[in-house]
Coordinates of C-alpha atoms in Angstrom, one line a residue:
M836 CA 0.5 54.1 -41.7
P837 CA 2.2 51.7 -39.3
R838 CA 1.4 48.1 -39.8
P839 CA -0.4 46.3 -37.0
S840 CA 2.2 43.6 -37.0
S841 CA 5.0 46.0 -36.4
I842 CA 3.1 47.7 -33.6
L843 CA 2.4 44.4 -31.9
A844 CA 6.0 43.3 -32.3
G845 CA 7.1 46.3 -30.3
M846 CA 4.8 45.6 -27.4
S847 CA 5.8 43.6 -24.4
A848 CA 3.7 40.6 -23.4
P849 CA 0.4 41.8 -22.0
S850 CA -0.2 41.8 -18.3
P851 CA -3.8 41.8 -17.1
H852 CA -3.2 44.2 -14.1
P853 CA -0.4 46.7 -14.7
F854 CA -0.5 49.7 -12.4
P855 CA -1.7 52.2 -15.1
T856 CA -4.5 49.9 -16.1
R857 CA -5.7 49.7 -12.5
I858 CA -5.8 53.5 -12.4
I859 CA -7.9 53.7 -15.5
Q860 CA -10.3 51.0 -14.1
A861 CA -10.6 52.9 -10.8
V862 CA -11.4 56.2 -12.6
G863 CA -14.0 54.4 -14.8
T864 CA -15.6 52.7 -11.8
F865 CA -15.6 55.4 -9.2
V866 CA -15.7 58.6 -11.3
L867 CA -17.1 58.1 -14.8
R868 CA -19.6 55.4 -13.9
P869 CA -21.6 57.5 -11.4
L870 CA -21.4 60.5 -13.9
V871 CA -22.7 58.4 -16.7
L872 CA -25.5 56.9 -14.6
F873 CA -26.6 60.4 -13.6
V874 CA -26.3 62.1 -17.1
F875 CA -27.4 59.3 -19.4
R876 CA -29.6 57.3 -17.0
V877 CA -27.9 54.0 -17.9
R878 CA -29.5 50.8 -16.8
V879 CA -27.5 47.5 -16.8
R880 CA -29.1 44.1 -16.9
R881 CA -27.4 40.7 -16.7
S882 CA -28.9 37.3 -17.5
W883 CA -25.9 35.6 -16.0
R884 CA -23.7 36.2 -13.0
R885 CA -20.4 38.0 -13.8
H886 CA -18.1 35.8 -15.8
E887 CA -14.8 34.9 -14.1
G888 CA -11.8 35.0 -16.5
A889 CA -11.1 36.2 -20.0
C890 CA -13.9 36.2 -22.6
V891 CA -14.9 37.9 -25.8
Y892 CA -17.6 40.5 -25.3
A893 CA -19.6 40.7 -28.6
A894 CA -21.7 43.9 -28.8
N895 CA -23.9 45.6 -31.3
H896 CA -22.5 49.0 -32.4
R897 CA -24.5 52.2 -32.3
S898 CA -22.2 55.0 -31.2
F899 CA -18.7 56.1 -30.2
F900 CA -20.0 55.8 -26.7
D901 CA -20.4 52.0 -26.9
P902 CA -16.8 51.0 -26.0
P903 CA -16.5 53.1 -22.8
F904 CA -20.1 52.4 -21.8
V905 CA -19.6 48.6 -22.1
G906 CA -16.2 48.8 -20.5
M907 CA -17.4 50.6 -17.4
W908 CA -19.5 47.6 -16.4
V909 CA -16.8 45.0 -17.1
R910 CA -14.9 44.3 -13.9
D911 CA -11.8 42.6 -15.5
P912 CA -9.2 44.1 -17.9
L913 CA -10.7 44.8 -21.3
S914 CA -8.9 45.2 -24.6
Y915 CA -10.2 47.2 -27.6
F916 CA -9.5 47.3 -31.3
A917 CA -8.3 50.7 -32.6
R918 CA -7.1 52.1 -35.9
A919 CA -3.4 51.5 -36.4
D920 CA -2.7 55.1 -37.3
L921 CA -3.6 56.2 -33.8
W922 CA -0.3 54.7 -32.7
N923 CA 1.4 57.6 -34.5
N924 CA 0.2 60.0 -31.8
V925 CA 2.2 59.9 -28.6
F926 CA -0.9 60.5 -26.4
F927 CA -3.0 57.8 -28.0
R928 CA -0.1 55.4 -28.1
F929 CA 0.3 55.8 -24.3
L930 CA -3.4 55.6 -23.7
L931 CA -4.0 52.6 -26.0
G932 CA -1.0 50.8 -24.4
M933 CA -2.6 51.1 -21.0
M934 CA -5.9 49.9 -22.4
H935 CA -4.4 46.8 -24.1
G936 CA -5.2 48.3 -27.5
I937 CA -5.1 46.0 -30.6
P938 CA -4.1 47.9 -33.8
V939 CA -6.1 47.1 -36.9
N940 CA -6.0 48.3 -40.5
R941 CA -9.6 48.7 -41.2
E942 CA -9.1 48.6 -45.0
H943 CA -6.9 45.5 -44.9
P944 CA -7.5 43.6 -41.7
G945 CA -4.9 40.9 -41.4
M946 CA -3.8 38.0 -39.3
S947 CA -1.7 40.1 -36.9
S948 CA -4.9 41.8 -35.4
M949 CA -6.5 38.4 -34.9
K950 CA -3.3 37.1 -33.2
G951 CA -3.2 40.2 -31.0
A952 CA -6.7 39.5 -29.8
V953 CA -6.0 35.8 -29.2
D954 CA -2.8 36.6 -27.4
R955 CA -4.6 39.0 -25.0
L956 CA -7.3 36.4 -24.3
R957 CA -4.7 33.8 -23.5
H958 CA -3.0 36.2 -21.0
G959 CA -6.3 36.7 -19.2
I960 CA -7.4 40.0 -20.8
S961 CA -11.0 40.1 -22.2
V962 CA -11.6 41.6 -25.7
L963 CA -14.5 43.8 -26.8
V964 CA -15.6 43.1 -30.4
F965 CA -18.3 44.6 -32.6
P966 CA -19.3 41.8 -35.0
E967 CA -21.3 44.1 -37.3
G968 CA -18.0 45.8 -38.2
T969 CA -19.3 49.3 -38.1
R970 CA -21.8 51.6 -36.4
T971 CA -25.4 51.1 -37.5
R972 CA -27.1 53.6 -39.8
T973 CA -30.6 52.4 -39.1
G974 CA -30.6 51.9 -35.4
R975 CA -31.2 48.1 -36.0
V976 CA -28.8 45.2 -35.5
G977 CA -26.9 44.3 -38.7
T978 CA -25.3 41.1 -39.9
M979 CA -23.1 39.4 -37.3
R980 CA -19.7 38.2 -38.5
D981 CA -17.7 35.2 -37.2
G982 CA -14.9 37.2 -35.7
P983 CA -15.9 36.9 -32.0
A984 CA -16.5 33.2 -32.3
L985 CA -13.2 32.7 -34.1
F986 CA -11.2 34.6 -31.4
A987 CA -13.0 32.7 -28.6
R988 CA -12.4 29.3 -30.1
R989 CA -8.7 29.9 -30.7
A990 CA -8.2 31.1 -27.2
G991 CA -10.5 28.6 -25.5
V992 CA -12.9 31.2 -23.9
P993 CA -16.6 31.9 -24.2
V994 CA -18.4 34.7 -26.0
I995 CA -20.6 37.0 -23.9
P996 CA -23.3 38.8 -25.9
V997 CA -23.9 42.5 -25.1
Y998 CA -26.8 44.5 -26.4
V999 CA -26.5 48.3 -26.3
H1000 CA -29.7 50.4 -26.7
R1001 CA -30.1 54.1 -27.5
T1002 CA -26.5 55.3 -27.4
E1003 CA -26.9 56.6 -31.0
L1004 CA -29.3 59.2 -29.7
C1005 CA -26.7 60.5 -27.3
W1006 CA -23.9 60.6 -30.0
P1007 CA -25.5 60.2 -33.4
R1008 CA -23.4 59.0 -36.4
G1009 CA -21.9 62.0 -38.1
A1010 CA -22.2 64.3 -35.0
I1011 CA -19.0 66.0 -33.9
L1012 CA -20.0 66.2 -30.2
P1013 CA -22.3 64.1 -28.0
R1014 CA -25.6 65.2 -26.6
L1015 CA -26.5 65.2 -23.0
S1016 CA -30.0 63.9 -23.6
G1017 CA -31.6 61.2 -25.6
G1018 CA -33.4 59.0 -23.2
R1019 CA -32.5 56.1 -21.0
I1020 CA -29.6 53.9 -22.2
E1021 CA -29.8 50.2 -21.5
I1022 CA -27.0 47.7 -21.6
R1023 CA -27.8 44.0 -21.5
F1024 CA -25.2 41.2 -20.9
G1025 CA -26.3 37.7 -22.0
S1026 CA -25.2 34.2 -21.0
P1027 CA -21.8 32.8 -22.1
L1028 CA -21.9 31.1 -25.5
I1029 CA -19.6 28.0 -25.9
A1030 CA -20.0 25.8 -28.9
P1031 CA -20.3 22.0 -28.6
A1032 CA -16.8 20.5 -28.7
H1033 CA -17.7 17.7 -31.1
L1034 CA -18.4 20.2 -34.0
A1035 CA -15.8 21.0 -36.6
P1036 CA -14.1 24.4 -36.0
R1037 CA -16.0 26.3 -38.7
L1038 CA -19.3 24.8 -37.5
Q1039 CA -18.4 25.9 -33.9
D1040 CA -18.0 29.5 -35.2
A1041 CA -21.3 29.3 -37.1
W1042 CA -23.0 27.8 -34.0
V1043 CA -21.9 30.7 -31.8
T1044 CA -22.6 33.4 -34.4
R1045 CA -26.1 32.1 -35.1
R1046 CA -27.0 32.2 -31.4
L1047 CA -25.4 35.5 -30.9
S1048 CA -27.5 36.9 -33.8
R1049 CA -30.7 35.4 -32.4
W1050 CA -30.0 36.8 -28.9
M1051 CA -29.5 40.3 -30.4
Q1052 CA -32.7 40.1 -32.3
V1053 CA -34.6 39.0 -29.1
Q1054 CA -33.2 42.0 -27.2
E1055 CA -34.0 44.4 -30.0
R1056 CA -37.6 43.3 -30.3
D1057 CA -38.1 43.5 -26.5
L1058 CA -36.6 47.0 -26.2
F1059 CA -38.2 48.5 -29.2
R1060 CA -41.6 47.0 -28.2
G1061 CA -41.2 48.5 -24.8

């Protein structure tokens, strides 16, 4: 398996708006988004106006659908984490390159992946992170880790909470193919989280993670009650 550090070393400095990336964004906005709205009845809610500039989108993780479904409603360039071994495949290497992919060794995540995320944020490219670390098995939000807060603090950008609801019914964990039914999907974007500057670095991370977790719990109670 290639090391994330060697993959990142072979990449050129990220540019927020290369031509291939604009093509992918256009396809997602004008082709895939209407299709997803029709087939899966996606509803998107924002408690804040669209954020201008790079940020860390921190979302709960229910399904393989989560990355593209969140990405379709993010206007600016968005970077994703992906398994390092996917770069062995020519097609995925090309696709992940256009999508500002960040290689990560899931068994032994290291500093190179964190540096890759911070580097993209500093170049104006937002990053999508799933702070639970894996897809839920229960349908409920799990423990939030400090990763999003750490990336955001080091790059000097905010964390935007994202709650994804019911995508696991459209592509359940363990299923080979998605289903075309499962009820209405809802995606909620919260307000930017920025820790008070007077706090020590670790306390800033804890401050953001604690508020991220509380926000997720509020959305979960609201949607499951409804």
